[in-house]
PDB file of C-alpha atoms in Angstrom:
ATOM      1  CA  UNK A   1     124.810  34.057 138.905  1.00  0.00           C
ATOM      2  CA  UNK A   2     126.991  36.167 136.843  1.00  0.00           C
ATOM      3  CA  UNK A   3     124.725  39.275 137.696  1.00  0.00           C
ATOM      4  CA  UNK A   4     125.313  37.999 141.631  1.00  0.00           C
ATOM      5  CA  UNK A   5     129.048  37.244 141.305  1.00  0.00           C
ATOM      6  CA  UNK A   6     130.143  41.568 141.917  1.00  0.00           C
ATOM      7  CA  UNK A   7     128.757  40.824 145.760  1.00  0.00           C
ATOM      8  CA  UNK A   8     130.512  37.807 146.224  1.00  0.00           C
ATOM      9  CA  UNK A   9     133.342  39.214 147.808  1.00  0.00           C
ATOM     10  CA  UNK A  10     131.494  41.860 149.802  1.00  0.00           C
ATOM     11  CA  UNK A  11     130.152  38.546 151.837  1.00  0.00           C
ATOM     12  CA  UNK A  12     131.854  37.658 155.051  1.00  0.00           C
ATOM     13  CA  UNK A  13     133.875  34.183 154.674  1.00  0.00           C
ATOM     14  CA  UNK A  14     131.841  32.873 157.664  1.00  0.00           C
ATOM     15  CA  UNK A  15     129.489  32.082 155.115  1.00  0.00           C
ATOM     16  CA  UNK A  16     128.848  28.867 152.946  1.00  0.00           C
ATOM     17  CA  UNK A  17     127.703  30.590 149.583  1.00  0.00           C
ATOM     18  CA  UNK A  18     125.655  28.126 146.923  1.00  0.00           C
ATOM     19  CA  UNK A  19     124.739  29.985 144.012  1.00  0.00           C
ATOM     20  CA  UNK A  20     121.508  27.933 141.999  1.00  0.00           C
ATOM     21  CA  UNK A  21     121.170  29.551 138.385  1.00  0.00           C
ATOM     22  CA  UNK A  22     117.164  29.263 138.431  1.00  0.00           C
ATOM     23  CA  UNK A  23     115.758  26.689 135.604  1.00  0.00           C
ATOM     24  CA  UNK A  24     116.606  28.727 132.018  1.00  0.00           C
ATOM     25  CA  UNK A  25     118.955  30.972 133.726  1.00  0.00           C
ATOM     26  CA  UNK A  26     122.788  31.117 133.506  1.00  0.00           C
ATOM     27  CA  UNK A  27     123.814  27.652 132.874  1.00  0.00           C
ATOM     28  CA  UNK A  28     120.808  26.088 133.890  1.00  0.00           C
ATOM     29  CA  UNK A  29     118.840  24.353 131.546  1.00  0.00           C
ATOM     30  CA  UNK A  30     114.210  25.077 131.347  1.00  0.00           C
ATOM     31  CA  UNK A  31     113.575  21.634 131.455  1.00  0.00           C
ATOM     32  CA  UNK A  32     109.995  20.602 130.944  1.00  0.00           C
ATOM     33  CA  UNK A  33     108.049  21.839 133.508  1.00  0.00           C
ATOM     34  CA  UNK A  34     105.905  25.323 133.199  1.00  0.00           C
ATOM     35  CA  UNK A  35     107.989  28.256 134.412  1.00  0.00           C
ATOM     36  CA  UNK A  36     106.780  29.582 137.614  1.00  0.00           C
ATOM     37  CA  UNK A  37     107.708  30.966 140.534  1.00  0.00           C
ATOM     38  CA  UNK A  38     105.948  27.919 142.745  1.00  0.00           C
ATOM     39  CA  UNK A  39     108.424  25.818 140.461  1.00  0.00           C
ATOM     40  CA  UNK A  40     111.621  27.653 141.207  1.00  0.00           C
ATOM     41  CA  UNK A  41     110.794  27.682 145.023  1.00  0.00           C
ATOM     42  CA  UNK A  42     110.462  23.716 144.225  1.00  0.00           C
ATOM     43  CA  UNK A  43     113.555  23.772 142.802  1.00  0.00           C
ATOM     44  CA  UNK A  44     115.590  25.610 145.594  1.00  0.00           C
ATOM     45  CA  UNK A  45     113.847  23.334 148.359  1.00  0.00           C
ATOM     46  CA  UNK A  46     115.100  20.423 146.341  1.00  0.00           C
ATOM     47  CA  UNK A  47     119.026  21.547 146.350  1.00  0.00           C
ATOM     48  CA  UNK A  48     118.540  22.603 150.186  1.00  0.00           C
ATOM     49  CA  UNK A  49     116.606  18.767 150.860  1.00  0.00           C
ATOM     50  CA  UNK A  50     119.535  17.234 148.870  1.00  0.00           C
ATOM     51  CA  UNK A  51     122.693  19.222 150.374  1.00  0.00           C
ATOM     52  CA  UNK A  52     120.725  18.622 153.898  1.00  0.00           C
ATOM     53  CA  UNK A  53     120.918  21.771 154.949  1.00  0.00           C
ATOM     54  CA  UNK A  54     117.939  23.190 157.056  1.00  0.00           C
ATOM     55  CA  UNK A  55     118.629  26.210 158.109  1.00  0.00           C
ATOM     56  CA  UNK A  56     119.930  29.376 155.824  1.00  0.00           C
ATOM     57  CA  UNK A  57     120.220  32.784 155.331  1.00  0.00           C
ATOM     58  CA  UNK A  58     118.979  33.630 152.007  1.00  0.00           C
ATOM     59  CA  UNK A  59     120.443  36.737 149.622  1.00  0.00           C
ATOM     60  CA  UNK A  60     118.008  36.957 146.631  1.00  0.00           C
ATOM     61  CA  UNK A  61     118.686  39.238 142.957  1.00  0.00           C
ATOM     62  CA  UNK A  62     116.006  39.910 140.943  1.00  0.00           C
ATOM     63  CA  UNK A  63     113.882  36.467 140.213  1.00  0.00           C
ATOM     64  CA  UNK A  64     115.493  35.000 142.899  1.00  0.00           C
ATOM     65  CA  UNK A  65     114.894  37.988 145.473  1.00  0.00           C
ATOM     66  CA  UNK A  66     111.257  37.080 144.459  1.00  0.00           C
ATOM     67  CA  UNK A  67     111.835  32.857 145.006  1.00  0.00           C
ATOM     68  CA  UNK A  68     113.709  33.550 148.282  1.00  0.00           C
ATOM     69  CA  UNK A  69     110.613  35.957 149.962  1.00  0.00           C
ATOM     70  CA  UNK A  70     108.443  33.035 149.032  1.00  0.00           C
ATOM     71  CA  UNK A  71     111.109  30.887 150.455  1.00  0.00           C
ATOM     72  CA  UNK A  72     110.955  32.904 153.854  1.00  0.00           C
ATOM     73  CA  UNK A  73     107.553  32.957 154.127  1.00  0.00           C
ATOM     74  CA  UNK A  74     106.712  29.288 153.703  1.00  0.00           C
ATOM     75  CA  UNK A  75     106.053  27.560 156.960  1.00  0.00           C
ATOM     76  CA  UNK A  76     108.650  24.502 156.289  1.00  0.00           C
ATOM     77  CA  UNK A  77     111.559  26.668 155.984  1.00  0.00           C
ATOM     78  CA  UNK A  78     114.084  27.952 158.033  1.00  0.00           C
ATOM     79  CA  UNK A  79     115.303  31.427 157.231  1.00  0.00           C
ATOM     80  CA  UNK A  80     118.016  33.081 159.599  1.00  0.00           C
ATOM     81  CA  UNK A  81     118.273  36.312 157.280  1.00  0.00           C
ATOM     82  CA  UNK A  82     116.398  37.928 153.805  1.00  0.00           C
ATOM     83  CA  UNK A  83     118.254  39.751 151.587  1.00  0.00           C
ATOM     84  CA  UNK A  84     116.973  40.631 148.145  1.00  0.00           C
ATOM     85  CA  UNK A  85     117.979  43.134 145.498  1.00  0.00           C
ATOM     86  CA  UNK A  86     115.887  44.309 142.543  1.00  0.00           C
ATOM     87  CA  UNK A  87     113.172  42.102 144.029  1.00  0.00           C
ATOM     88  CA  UNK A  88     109.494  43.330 145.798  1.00  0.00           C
ATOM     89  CA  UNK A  89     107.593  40.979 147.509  1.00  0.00           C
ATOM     90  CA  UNK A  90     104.094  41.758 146.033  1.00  0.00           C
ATOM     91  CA  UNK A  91     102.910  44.657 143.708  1.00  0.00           C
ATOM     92  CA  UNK A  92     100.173  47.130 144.361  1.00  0.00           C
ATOM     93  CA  UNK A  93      97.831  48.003 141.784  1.00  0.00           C
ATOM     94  CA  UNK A  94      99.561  51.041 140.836  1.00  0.00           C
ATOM     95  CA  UNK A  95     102.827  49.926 141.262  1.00  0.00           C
ATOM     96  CA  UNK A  96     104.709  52.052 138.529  1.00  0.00           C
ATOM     97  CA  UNK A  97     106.771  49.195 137.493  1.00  0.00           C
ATOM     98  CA  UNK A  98     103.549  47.325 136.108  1.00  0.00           C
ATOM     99  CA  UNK A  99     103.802  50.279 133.180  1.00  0.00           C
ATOM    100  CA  UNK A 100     107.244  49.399 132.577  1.00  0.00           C
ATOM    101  CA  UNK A 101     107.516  46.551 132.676  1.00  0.00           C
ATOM    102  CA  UNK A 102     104.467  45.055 131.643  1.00  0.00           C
ATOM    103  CA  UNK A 103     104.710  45.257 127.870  1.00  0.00           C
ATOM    104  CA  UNK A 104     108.445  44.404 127.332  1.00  0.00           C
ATOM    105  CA  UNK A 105     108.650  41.800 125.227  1.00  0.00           C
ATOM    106  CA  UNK A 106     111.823  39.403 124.563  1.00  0.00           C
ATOM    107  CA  UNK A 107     112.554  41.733 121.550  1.00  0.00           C
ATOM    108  CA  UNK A 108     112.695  44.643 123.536  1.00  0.00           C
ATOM    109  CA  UNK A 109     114.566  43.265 125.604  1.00  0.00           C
ATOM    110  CA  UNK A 110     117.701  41.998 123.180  1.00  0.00           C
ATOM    111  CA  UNK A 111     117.047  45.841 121.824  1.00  0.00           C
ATOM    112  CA  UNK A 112     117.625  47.405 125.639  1.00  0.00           C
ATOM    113  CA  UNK A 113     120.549  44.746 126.481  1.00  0.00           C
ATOM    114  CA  UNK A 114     121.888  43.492 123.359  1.00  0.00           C
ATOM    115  CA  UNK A 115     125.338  41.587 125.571  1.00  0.00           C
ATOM    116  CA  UNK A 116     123.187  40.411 128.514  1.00  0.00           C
ATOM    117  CA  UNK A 117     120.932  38.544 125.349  1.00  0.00           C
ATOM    118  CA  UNK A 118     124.432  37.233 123.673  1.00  0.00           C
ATOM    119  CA  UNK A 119     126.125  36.171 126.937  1.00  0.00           C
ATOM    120  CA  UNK A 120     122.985  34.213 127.818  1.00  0.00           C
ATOM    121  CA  UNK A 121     122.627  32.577 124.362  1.00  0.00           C
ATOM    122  CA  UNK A 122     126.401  31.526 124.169  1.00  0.00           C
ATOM    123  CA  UNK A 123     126.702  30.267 128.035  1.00  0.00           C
ATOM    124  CA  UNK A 124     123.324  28.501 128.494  1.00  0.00           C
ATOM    125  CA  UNK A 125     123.538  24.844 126.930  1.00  0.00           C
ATOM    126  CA  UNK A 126     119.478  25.011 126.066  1.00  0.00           C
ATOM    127  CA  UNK A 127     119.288  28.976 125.460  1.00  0.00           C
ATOM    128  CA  UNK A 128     115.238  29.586 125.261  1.00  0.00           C
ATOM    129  CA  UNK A 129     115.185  33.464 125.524  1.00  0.00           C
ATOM    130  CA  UNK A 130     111.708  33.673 124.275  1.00  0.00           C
ATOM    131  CA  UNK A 131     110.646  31.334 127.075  1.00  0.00           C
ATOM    132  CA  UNK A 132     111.909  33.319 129.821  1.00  0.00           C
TER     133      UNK A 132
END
């Protein structure tokens, strides 16, 4: 959420905002199921199911730009509005982002963003960065 939190106030107050920290992110604990993106839209349906609330707009960053498309297009669910940021909904073949991204490793990583790393290690209770 902490990426999320600089939009916060850009969204009108008419709006009920729940922020969910996917499993292994932000405060969240990975628990012991596989990490997937099937497993995160799980997740989400199972706050929704347990708030009661059936119909939402969805605003989506990154992994959870990519949870909330499969959110939208899943025939039980009730999107009003998509939103995502630094999220694509499928990748083509040559996609450049498959060469970036595709070898980065968790090292690399902690060598690009060396605070992102720290802030995640010192806020999550069950920090797993090689998991992610």
């Amino acid at each position: 959420m902490t990426d999320f939190n600089s939009v916060i106030d850009s969204i009108p107050e008419d709006y009920m905002i729940i922020g969910i920290d996917l499993r292994g992110h932000g405060k969240s604990t990975i628990g012991n199921k596989e990490l997937s993106y099937a497993q995160y839209q799980s997740d989400v349906v199972a706050v929704l199911n347990h708030l009661k609330i059936s119909s939402f707009s969805l605003f989506g960053f990154s992994d959870g730009g990519i949870v909330s498309y499969r959110l939208a297009a899943s025939v039980s669910s009730n999107v009003e509005q998509l939103i995502t940021l630094g999220s694509q909904w499928r990748l083509e073949e040559n996609d450049p982002s498959i060469e970036c991204l595709g070898g980065v490793t968790s090292g690399d990583w902690n060598e690009m963003f060396p605070d992102s790393v720290a802030y995640y290690n010192e806020s999550n209770p069950q920090p797993d960065f090689e998991l992610l």
